[in-house]
Structures are given as C-alpha cells and as structure tokens.
N, CA and C atoms as an extended XYZ file, in Angstrom:
438
Properties=species:S:1:pos:R:3:atomname:S:1:resname:S:1:resid:I:1 pbc="F F F"
N        28.400      -23.712        4.471 N   ILE     1
C        29.121      -22.448        4.483 CA  ILE     1
C        28.714      -21.591        3.287 C   ILE     1
N        28.484      -22.229        2.132 N   LEU     2
C        28.070      -21.443        0.963 CA  LEU     2
C        26.756      -20.722        1.208 C   LEU     2
N        25.804      -21.403        1.857 N   ASN     3
C        24.521      -20.751        2.156 CA  ASN     3
C        24.725      -19.557        3.071 C   ASN     3
N        25.585      -19.696        4.052 N   LEU     4
C        25.845      -18.592        4.969 CA  LEU     4
C        26.498      -17.423        4.232 C   LEU     4
N        27.402      -17.715        3.319 N   LEU     5
C        28.030      -16.646        2.526 CA  LEU     5
C        26.995      -15.925        1.666 C   LEU     5
N        26.042      -16.675        1.108 N   ARG     6
C        24.955      -16.041        0.337 CA  ARG     6
C        24.117      -15.116        1.223 C   ARG     6
N        23.833      -15.558        2.428 N   VAL     7
C        23.042      -14.742        3.355 CA  VAL     7
C        23.792      -13.467        3.701 C   VAL     7
N        25.071      -13.576        3.983 N   ILE     8
C        25.878      -12.392        4.314 CA  ILE     8
C        25.867      -11.417        3.150 C   ILE     8
N        25.980      -11.934        1.923 N   ARG     9
C        25.937      -11.079        0.738 CA  ARG     9
C        24.569      -10.386        0.627 C   ARG     9
N        23.478      -11.116        0.874 N   LEU    10
C        22.138      -10.521        0.812 CA  LEU    10
C        21.954       -9.449        1.880 C   LEU    10
N        22.519       -9.681        3.059 N   GLU    11
C        22.384       -8.708        4.147 CA  GLU    11
C        23.022       -7.375        3.770 C   GLU    11
N        24.061       -7.431        2.954 N   LYS    12
C        24.774       -6.206        2.564 CA  LYS    12
C        24.192       -5.568        1.306 C   LYS    12
N        23.328       -6.281        0.607 N   ASP    13
C        22.815       -5.845       -0.687 CA  ASP    13
C        21.318       -5.582       -0.611 C   ASP    13
N        20.952       -4.312       -0.568 N   ASP    14
C        19.525       -3.961       -0.519 CA  ASP    14
C        18.851       -4.129       -1.872 C   ASP    14
N        19.626       -4.206       -2.936 N   ASP    15
C        19.073       -4.260       -4.281 CA  ASP    15
C        18.162       -5.473       -4.486 C   ASP    15
N        18.537       -6.630       -3.925 N   TRP    16
C        17.710       -7.828       -4.113 CA  TRP    16
C        16.315       -7.617       -3.536 C   TRP    16
N        16.235       -6.947       -2.395 N   TRP    17
C        14.927       -6.745       -1.780 CA  TRP    17
C        14.113       -5.742       -2.573 C   TRP    17
N        14.759       -4.695       -3.067 N   GLU    18
C        14.051       -3.710       -3.894 CA  GLU    18
C        13.457       -4.377       -5.132 C   GLU    18
N        14.214       -5.274       -5.760 N   LYS    19
C        13.707       -5.992       -6.929 CA  LYS    19
C        12.507       -6.861       -6.543 C   LYS    19
N        12.641       -7.547       -5.418 N   TYR    20
C        11.536       -8.386       -4.949 CA  TYR    20
C        10.301       -7.519       -4.667 C   TYR    20
N        10.506       -6.432       -3.941 N   TYR    21
C         9.402       -5.540       -3.575 CA  TYR    21
C         8.745       -4.960       -4.827 C   TYR    21
N         9.544       -4.487       -5.781 N   ASP    22
C         9.001       -3.901       -7.007 CA  ASP    22
C         8.221       -4.932       -7.816 C   ASP    22
N         8.759       -6.154       -7.909 N   THR    23
C         8.064       -7.213       -8.637 CA  THR    23
C         6.725       -7.528       -7.973 C   THR    23
N         6.737       -7.643       -6.660 N   SER    24
C         5.504       -7.930       -5.919 CA  SER    24
C         4.489       -6.805       -6.099 C   SER    24
N         4.952       -5.562       -6.054 N   ALA    25
C         4.046       -4.421       -6.218 CA  ALA    25
C         3.431       -4.413       -7.617 C   ALA    25
N         4.222       -4.730       -8.638 N   GLN    26
C         3.696       -4.782      -10.004 CA  GLN    26
C         2.619       -5.854      -10.133 C   GLN    26
N         2.869       -6.999       -9.538 N   ILE    27
C         1.874       -8.073       -9.576 CA  ILE    27
C         0.608       -7.644       -8.839 C   ILE    27
N         0.799       -7.062       -7.656 N   ALA    28
C        -0.348       -6.658       -6.833 CA  ALA    28
C        -1.235       -5.657       -7.560 C   ALA    28
N        -0.637       -4.770       -8.336 N   GLN    29
C        -1.405       -3.726       -9.003 CA  GLN    29
C        -1.970       -4.177      -10.347 C   GLN    29
N        -1.555       -5.332      -10.815 N   GLY    30
C        -2.003       -5.824      -12.113 CA  GLY    30
C        -3.144       -6.814      -11.987 C   GLY    30
N        -3.544       -7.380      -13.115 N   PRO    31
C        -4.667       -8.321      -13.118 CA  PRO    31
C        -4.407       -9.582      -12.283 C   PRO    31
N        -3.151      -10.065      -12.259 N   LYS    32
C        -2.855      -11.263      -11.469 CA  LYS    32
C        -3.059      -11.002       -9.971 C   LYS    32
N        -2.670       -9.816       -9.537 N   GLY    33
C        -2.840       -9.466       -8.128 CA  GLY    33
C        -4.312       -9.359       -7.756 C   GLY    33
N        -5.093       -8.739       -8.619 N   GLN    34
C        -6.530       -8.605       -8.376 CA  GLN    34
C        -7.198       -9.980       -8.369 C   GLN    34
N        -6.807      -10.814       -9.330 N   GLU    35
C        -7.360      -12.166       -9.395 CA  GLU    35
C        -7.001      -12.956       -8.132 C   GLU    35
N        -5.747      -12.821       -7.689 N   TRP    36
C        -5.314      -13.520       -6.475 CA  TRP    36
C        -6.114      -13.052       -5.266 C   TRP    36
N        -6.303      -11.737       -5.150 N   MET    37
C        -7.083      -11.197       -4.025 CA  MET    37
C        -8.492      -11.771       -4.030 C   MET    37
N        -9.108      -11.835       -5.196 N   GLU    38
C       -10.478      -12.335       -5.297 CA  GLU    38
C       -10.567      -13.830       -4.995 C   GLU    38
N        -9.536      -14.582       -5.373 N   LYS    39
C        -9.519      -16.017       -5.074 CA  LYS    39
C        -9.180      -16.285       -3.607 C   LYS    39
N        -8.367      -15.414       -3.026 N   THR    40
C        -7.860      -15.641       -1.667 CA  THR    40
C        -8.854      -15.205       -0.603 C   THR    40
N        -9.446      -14.045       -0.789 N   TYR    41
C       -10.326      -13.470        0.226 CA  TYR    41
C       -11.753      -13.355       -0.288 C   TYR    41
N       -12.693      -13.582        0.603 N   THR    42
C       -14.083      -13.346        0.244 CA  THR    42
C       -14.297      -11.837        0.102 C   THR    42
N       -15.408      -11.461       -0.485 N   GLU    43
C       -15.711      -10.036       -0.620 CA  GLU    43
C       -15.774       -9.379        0.766 C   GLU    43
N       -16.363      -10.076        1.712 N   GLU    44
C       -16.444       -9.559        3.083 CA  GLU    44
C       -15.044       -9.375        3.689 C   GLU    44
N       -14.153      -10.326        3.452 N   GLN    45
C       -12.790      -10.222        3.983 CA  GLN    45
C       -12.026       -9.069        3.325 C   GLN    45
N       -12.219       -8.859        2.036 N   ARG    46
C       -11.548       -7.745        1.355 CA  ARG    46
C       -12.026       -6.415        1.926 C   ARG    46
N       -13.318       -6.311        2.190 N   LYS    47
C       -13.845       -5.088        2.803 CA  LYS    47
C       -13.271       -4.914        4.204 C   LYS    47
N       -13.199       -6.010        4.938 N   ARG    48
C       -12.665       -5.965        6.308 CA  ARG    48
C       -11.198       -5.531        6.303 C   ARG    48
N       -10.426       -6.021        5.357 N   LEU    49
C        -9.019       -5.609        5.256 CA  LEU    49
C        -8.897       -4.113        4.997 C   LEU    49
N        -9.774       -3.582        4.155 N   GLN    50
C        -9.749       -2.138        3.910 CA  GLN    50
C       -10.104       -1.372        5.177 C   GLN    50
N       -11.039       -1.895        5.965 N   GLU    51
C       -11.406       -1.263        7.233 CA  GLU    51
C       -10.257       -1.344        8.242 C   GLU    51
N        -9.541       -2.456        8.224 N   LEU    52
C        -8.442       -2.658        9.173 CA  LEU    52
C        -7.234       -1.787        8.852 C   LEU    52
N        -7.109       -1.389        7.583 N   HIS    53
C        -5.947       -0.617        7.142 CA  HIS    53
C        -6.385        0.620        6.355 C   HIS    53
N        -7.151        1.510        6.987 N   PRO    54
C        -7.618        2.690        6.244 CA  PRO    54
C        -6.445        3.611        5.893 C   PRO    54
N        -6.476        4.124        4.684 N   GLY    55
C        -5.457        5.089        4.276 CA  GLY    55
C        -4.047        4.533        4.241 C   GLY    55
N        -3.917        3.237        4.009 N   TYR    56
C        -2.590        2.599        3.966 CA  TYR    56
C        -1.786        3.204        2.822 C   TYR    56
N        -0.648        3.787        3.149 N   THR    57
C         0.133        4.526        2.156 CA  THR    57
C         1.288        3.691        1.603 C   THR    57
N         1.853        4.166        0.510 N   GLU    58
C         3.033        3.526       -0.075 CA  GLU    58
C         4.185        3.541        0.934 C   GLU    58
N         4.306        4.615        1.684 N   GLU    59
C         5.368        4.703        2.703 CA  GLU    59
C         5.174        3.631        3.781 C   GLU    59
N         3.953        3.429        4.215 N   GLN    60
C         3.683        2.373        5.193 CA  GLN    60
C         3.990        0.999        4.608 C   GLN    60
N         3.656        0.813        3.336 N   ALA    61
C         3.942       -0.460        2.671 CA  ALA    61
C         5.444       -0.702        2.627 C   ALA    61
N         6.236        0.319        2.343 N   ARG    62
C         7.700        0.174        2.316 CA  ARG    62
C         8.231       -0.145        3.716 C   ARG    62
N         7.694        0.524        4.736 N   GLU    63
C         8.122        0.240        6.116 CA  GLU    63
C         7.825       -1.209        6.487 C   GLU    63
N         6.629       -1.670        6.146 N   ASP    64
C         6.274       -3.064        6.423 CA  ASP    64
C         7.186       -4.008        5.645 C   ASP    64
N         7.488       -3.643        4.409 N   SER    65
C         8.371       -4.456        3.587 CA  SER    65
C         9.746       -4.608        4.241 C   SER    65
N        10.262       -3.532        4.793 N   LEU    66
C        11.580       -3.601        5.445 CA  LEU    66
C        11.541       -4.480        6.694 C   LEU    66
N        10.427       -4.486        7.396 N   LYS    67
C        10.285       -5.383        8.553 CA  LYS    67
C        10.330       -6.834        8.091 C   LYS    67
N         9.637       -7.112        6.972 N   TRP    68
C         9.661       -8.468        6.423 CA  TRP    68
C        11.058       -8.832        5.931 C   TRP    68
N        11.752       -7.869        5.341 N   ARG    69
C        13.123       -8.121        4.881 CA  ARG    69
C        13.984       -8.595        6.051 C   ARG    69
N        13.878       -7.911        7.175 N   GLU    70
C        14.669       -8.271        8.355 CA  GLU    70
C        14.396       -9.699        8.815 C   GLU    70
N        13.124      -10.067        8.928 N   VAL    71
C        12.822      -11.411        9.435 CA  VAL    71
C        13.182      -12.479        8.404 C   VAL    71
N        13.044      -12.170        7.128 N   ILE    72
C        13.412      -13.149        6.108 CA  ILE    72
C        14.926      -13.361        6.083 C   ILE    72
N        15.687      -12.285        6.237 N   LEU    73
C        17.138      -12.444        6.322 CA  LEU    73
C        17.532      -13.263        7.554 C   LEU    73
N        16.857      -13.029        8.660 N   LEU    74
C        17.131      -13.817        9.859 CA  LEU    74
C        16.779      -15.282        9.619 C   LEU    74
N        15.661      -15.533        8.980 N   LEU    75
C        15.272      -16.900        8.627 CA  LEU    75
C        16.369      -17.561        7.797 C   LEU    75
N        16.832      -16.868        6.767 N   LYS    76
C        17.870      -17.415        5.905 CA  LYS    76
C        19.144      -17.716        6.696 C   LYS    76
N        19.498      -16.816        7.585 N   ARG    77
C        20.710      -17.000        8.388 CA  ARG    77
C        20.566      -18.224        9.298 C   ARG    77
N        19.440      -18.344        9.981 N   LEU    78
C        19.254      -19.462       10.908 CA  LEU    78
C        19.281      -20.801       10.182 C   LEU    78
N        18.663      -20.855        9.013 N   VAL    79
C        18.677      -22.096        8.235 CA  VAL    79
C        20.101      -22.392        7.757 C   VAL    79
N        20.798      -21.366        7.255 N   ALA    80
C        22.168      -21.556        6.768 CA  ALA    80
C        23.097      -22.025        7.893 C   ALA    80
N        22.827      -21.582        9.128 N   GLU    81
C        23.652      -21.965       10.271 CA  GLU    81
C        23.211      -23.293       10.887 C   GLU    81
N        22.152      -23.877       10.336 N   GLY    82
C        21.692      -25.172       10.829 CA  GLY    82
C        21.054      -25.120       12.209 C   GLY    82
N        20.431      -24.007       12.538 N   LYS    83
C        19.797      -23.847       13.854 CA  LYS    83
C        18.558      -24.727       13.982 C   LYS    83
N        18.170      -24.945       15.207 N   ASP    84
C        17.003      -25.753       15.556 CA  ASP    84
C        15.766      -24.852       15.587 C   ASP    84
N        14.669      -25.233       14.911 N   PRO    85
C        13.450      -24.415       14.951 CA  PRO    85
C        12.897      -24.221       16.370 C   PRO    85
N        13.267      -25.098       17.279 N   ALA    86
C        12.810      -24.980       18.668 CA  ALA    86
C        13.765      -24.137       19.511 C   ALA    86
N        14.924      -23.786       18.961 N   GLY    87
C        15.923      -23.023       19.709 CA  GLY    87
C        15.491      -21.588       19.964 C   GLY    87
N        16.179      -20.913       20.876 N   PRO    88
C        15.778      -19.550       21.264 CA  PRO    88
C        15.810      -18.544       20.110 C   PRO    88
N        16.788      -18.647       19.222 N   GLU    89
C        16.853      -17.698       18.100 CA  GLU    89
C        15.689      -17.909       17.138 C   GLU    89
N        15.379      -19.158       16.876 N   ALA    90
C        14.265      -19.461       15.977 CA  ALA    90
C        12.937      -19.075       16.609 C   ALA    90
N        12.830      -19.235       17.906 N   GLN    91
C        11.584      -18.863       18.574 CA  GLN    91
C        11.411      -17.346       18.622 C   GLN    91
N        12.513      -16.613       18.718 N   GLU    92
C        12.435      -15.155       18.628 CA  GLU    92
C        11.995      -14.756       17.217 C   GLU    92
N        12.540      -15.430       16.207 N   LEU    93
C        12.126      -15.195       14.821 CA  LEU    93
C        10.636      -15.483       14.667 C   LEU    93
N        10.184      -16.613       15.184 N   ALA    94
C         8.772      -16.990       15.073 CA  ALA    94
C         7.877      -15.928       15.720 C   ALA    94
N         8.308      -15.410       16.858 N   GLU    95
C         7.522      -14.363       17.532 CA  GLU    95
C         7.427      -13.111       16.659 C   GLU    95
N         8.535      -12.705       16.065 N   ARG    96
C         8.536      -11.527       15.190 CA  ARG    96
C         7.691      -11.775       13.941 C   ARG    96
N         7.827      -12.961       13.343 N   TRP    97
C         7.071      -13.325       12.140 CA  TRP    97
C         5.575      -13.292       12.439 C   TRP    97
N         5.212      -13.947       13.542 N   TRP    98
C         3.804      -14.005       13.937 CA  TRP    98
C         3.267      -12.599       14.206 C   TRP    98
N         4.086      -11.749       14.799 N   GLY    99
C         3.683      -10.364       15.049 CA  GLY    99
C         3.376       -9.614       13.765 C   GLY    99
N         4.168       -9.853       12.725 N   LEU   100
C         3.905       -9.197       11.439 CA  LEU   100
C         2.617       -9.718       10.804 C   LEU   100
N         2.392      -11.013       10.921 N   VAL   101
C         1.139      -11.585       10.400 CA  VAL   101
C        -0.045      -10.987       11.154 C   VAL   101
N         0.073      -10.904       12.471 N   GLN   102
C        -1.015      -10.362       13.288 CA  GLN   102
C        -1.248       -8.882       12.994 C   GLN   102
N        -0.181       -8.147       12.708 N   ALA   103
C        -0.329       -6.732       12.368 CA  ALA   103
C        -1.138       -6.564       11.080 C   ALA   103
N        -0.938       -7.478       10.140 N   PHE   104
C        -1.692       -7.419        8.885 CA  PHE   104
C        -3.136       -7.855        9.077 C   PHE   104
N        -3.336       -8.974        9.778 N   THR   105
C        -4.688       -9.525        9.921 CA  THR   105
C        -5.452       -8.915       11.079 C   THR   105
N        -4.749       -8.192       11.932 N   LYS   106
C        -5.334       -7.614       13.161 CA  LYS   106
C        -6.013       -8.694       14.005 C   LYS   106
N        -5.425       -9.891       13.960 N   GLY   107
C        -5.936      -10.994       14.767 CA  GLY   107
C        -7.149      -11.706       14.188 C   GLY   107
N        -7.575      -11.323       13.002 N   ASN   108
C        -8.732      -11.957       12.378 CA  ASN   108
C        -8.316      -13.321       11.831 C   ASN   108
N        -8.771      -14.374       12.488 N   GLU   109
C        -8.353      -15.731       12.135 CA  GLU   109
C        -8.830      -16.153       10.759 C   GLU   109
N       -10.019      -15.740       10.344 N   ASP   110
C       -10.515      -16.082        9.010 CA  ASP   110
C        -9.618      -15.493        7.922 C   ASP   110
N        -9.225      -14.245        8.100 N   ILE   111
C        -8.343      -13.597        7.128 CA  ILE   111
C        -6.980      -14.277        7.136 C   ILE   111
N        -6.464      -14.625        8.302 N   ARG   112
C        -5.167      -15.296        8.393 CA  ARG   112
C        -5.195      -16.638        7.680 C   ARG   112
N        -6.265      -17.393        7.885 N   GLN   113
C        -6.377      -18.696        7.226 CA  GLN   113
C        -6.483      -18.538        5.708 C   GLN   113
N        -7.240      -17.561        5.257 N   SER   114
C        -7.349      -17.312        3.819 CA  SER   114
C        -5.994      -16.911        3.247 C   SER   114
N        -5.265      -16.085        3.963 N   LEU   115
C        -3.931      -15.679        3.532 CA  LEU   115
C        -3.012      -16.893        3.421 C   LEU   115
N        -3.007      -17.736        4.441 N   ALA   116
C        -2.155      -18.930        4.437 CA  ALA   116
C        -2.484      -19.827        3.245 C   ALA   116
N        -3.755      -20.017        2.981 N   GLU   117
C        -4.171      -20.844        1.835 CA  GLU   117
C        -3.801      -20.159        0.517 C   GLU   117
N        -4.026      -18.865        0.455 N   GLY   118
C        -3.735      -18.118       -0.768 CA  GLY   118
C        -2.264      -18.106       -1.126 C   GLY   118
N        -1.403      -18.120       -0.121 N   LEU   119
C         0.034      -18.109       -0.386 CA  LEU   119
C         0.510      -19.399       -1.042 C   LEU   119
N        -0.256      -20.457       -0.887 N   LYS   120
C         0.126      -21.735       -1.500 CA  LYS   120
C         0.087      -21.659       -3.025 C   LYS   120
N        -0.792      -20.828       -3.569 N   ASN   121
C        -0.933      -20.682       -5.020 CA  ASN   121
C        -0.732      -19.228       -5.453 C   ASN   121
N         0.174      -18.566       -4.792 N   SER   122
C         0.381      -17.148       -5.022 CA  SER   122
C         1.172      -16.854       -6.294 C   SER   122
N         0.797      -15.789       -7.016 N   PRO   123
C         1.594      -15.371       -8.167 CA  PRO   123
C         2.846      -14.599       -7.731 C   PRO   123
N         2.914      -14.267       -6.450 N   TYR   124
C         4.033      -13.492       -5.935 CA  TYR   124
C         5.266      -14.370       -5.766 C   TYR   124
N         6.442      -13.858       -6.125 N   PRO   125
C         7.656      -14.654       -5.931 CA  PRO   125
C         7.930      -14.851       -4.444 C   PRO   125
N         8.468      -15.998       -4.087 N   ARG   126
C         8.820      -16.270       -2.695 CA  ARG   126
C        10.241      -15.796       -2.431 C   ARG   126
N        10.454      -15.059       -1.376 N   PRO   127
C        11.822      -14.601       -1.071 CA  PRO   127
C        12.592      -15.612       -0.218 C   PRO   127
N        12.077      -16.818       -0.097 N   TYR   128
C        12.753      -17.853        0.686 CA  TYR   128
C        12.529      -19.205        0.022 C   TYR   128
N        13.411      -20.141        0.350 N   THR   129
C        13.367      -21.475       -0.249 CA  THR   129
C        12.336      -22.354        0.456 C   THR   129
N        12.069      -23.506       -0.109 N   ARG   130
C        11.164      -24.472        0.533 CA  ARG   130
C        11.738      -24.930        1.876 C   ARG   130
N        13.053      -25.099        1.936 N   GLU   131
C        13.696      -25.482        3.193 CA  GLU   131
C        13.482      -24.399        4.259 C   GLU   131
N        13.631      -23.149        3.867 N   GLU   132
C        13.422      -22.034        4.799 CA  GLU   132
C        11.951      -21.943        5.203 C   GLU   132
N        11.068      -22.196        4.262 N   GLU   133
C         9.631      -22.193        4.565 CA  GLU   133
C         9.292      -23.285        5.571 C   GLU   133
N         9.849      -24.473        5.380 N   ALA   134
C         9.605      -25.574        6.319 CA  ALA   134
C        10.133      -25.219        7.703 C   ALA   134
N        11.280      -24.560        7.750 N   PHE   135
C        11.879      -24.157        9.023 CA  PHE   135
C        10.959      -23.179        9.768 C   PHE   135
N        10.501      -22.128        9.067 N   ILE   136
C         9.660      -21.137        9.754 CA  ILE   136
C         8.324      -21.749       10.136 C   ILE   136
N         7.787      -22.629        9.312 N   ASN   137
C         6.527      -23.278        9.679 CA  ASN   137
C         6.681      -24.108       10.943 C   ASN   137
N         7.791      -24.823       11.063 N   LYS   138
C         8.043      -25.622       12.267 CA  LYS   138
C         8.252      -24.703       13.470 C   LYS   138
N         9.025      -23.653       13.301 N   ALA   139
C         9.267      -22.706       14.396 CA  ALA   139
C         7.955      -22.064       14.847 C   ALA   139
N         7.095      -21.711       13.898 N   LEU   140
C         5.795      -21.120       14.247 CA  LEU   140
C         4.903      -22.117       14.972 C   LEU   140
N         4.917      -23.354       14.532 N   GLU   141
C         4.128      -24.396       15.188 CA  GLU   141
C         4.550      -24.527       16.655 C   GLU   141
N         5.834      -24.547       16.907 N   ILE   142
C         6.352      -24.644       18.277 CA  ILE   142
C         6.006      -23.389       19.058 C   ILE   142
N         6.187      -22.224       18.435 N   PHE   143
C         5.909      -20.949       19.092 CA  PHE   143
C         4.440      -20.857       19.546 C   PHE   143
N         3.538      -21.264       18.669 N   LYS   144
C         2.108      -21.153       18.985 CA  LYS   144
C         1.690      -22.100       20.116 C   LYS   144
N         2.426      -23.172       20.303 N   LYS   145
C         2.115      -24.112       21.390 CA  LYS   145
C         2.585      -23.592       22.745 C   LYS   145
N         3.556      -22.689       22.720 N   SER   146
C         4.114      -22.212       24.011 CA  SER   146
C         3.343      -21.043       24.577 C   SER   146
C-alpha cells in the first residue's frame, strides 16, 4: 500500500519529473553525456540517429519526455499493485513502451541494442527501481513473443 501511495503522490506532482528531466538534460549536454554517447553508439550510429531525427527541437524532447513520464508512472502503478507482467494491463504498457523505443530507434535494431547495452552503464538517473525494471523487462519479453 505504501508503494501505491507513493505512485499516487508522483502522479499528482509534476515537479519530480521536471527535476529528472532537467538533470538528464544537464548530463546529456555535458561531458558525461558526450562520453556516454561515444561509448554507447558507433560513429555511424550517431550519424544515423541525427538522420533519423533531423531538426529535433527542445519542444519535441519535452513532448517525448511527457510520453515517457506516462508509461513510467503506469509501470510504477502496476508494480505497486502487484500486477502480472503477462496480464492485459502490463501488456498494454509493454506495447506503449516498445512503441516509444521504436519511435526513437526508427526500428533500427543495431541502435536499439546499443541503447539497451548503454543504459546498463548510463550516467543518467533511473526514474524507476530495479524491481520496476525487472517487471517491464519481463512484460516486454512476453509482448515481443506474442
């Protein structure tokens, strides 16, 4: 119940996400972000990402951030409620999550794999717990099989 109360509080409080977004943006624009990009993606992949997202604006980044906020809050809620990763709500979450990943990678499997590996050693703060990460990974595994 305490976890669910925390989720309800987060759903009503946009400030936590703004702090997360601002922290991530500062890292991305600094030396750690550049170093992470260079370690995560090959030079060819970095060029490809720029081609896939020409003229990507701060406004678009904020819109994408809000989409991620929604799915992360849903993830937190489902875990707090003890839902099954194979259940319909979790599978809907997995579909939305996968859609956001695909929107970023434009279906490029090499870039997706590099991103997945890069997130393991990311300087960016995680907006979800290890338990929540395990839940979404399981839900995605089931989703991709269906």
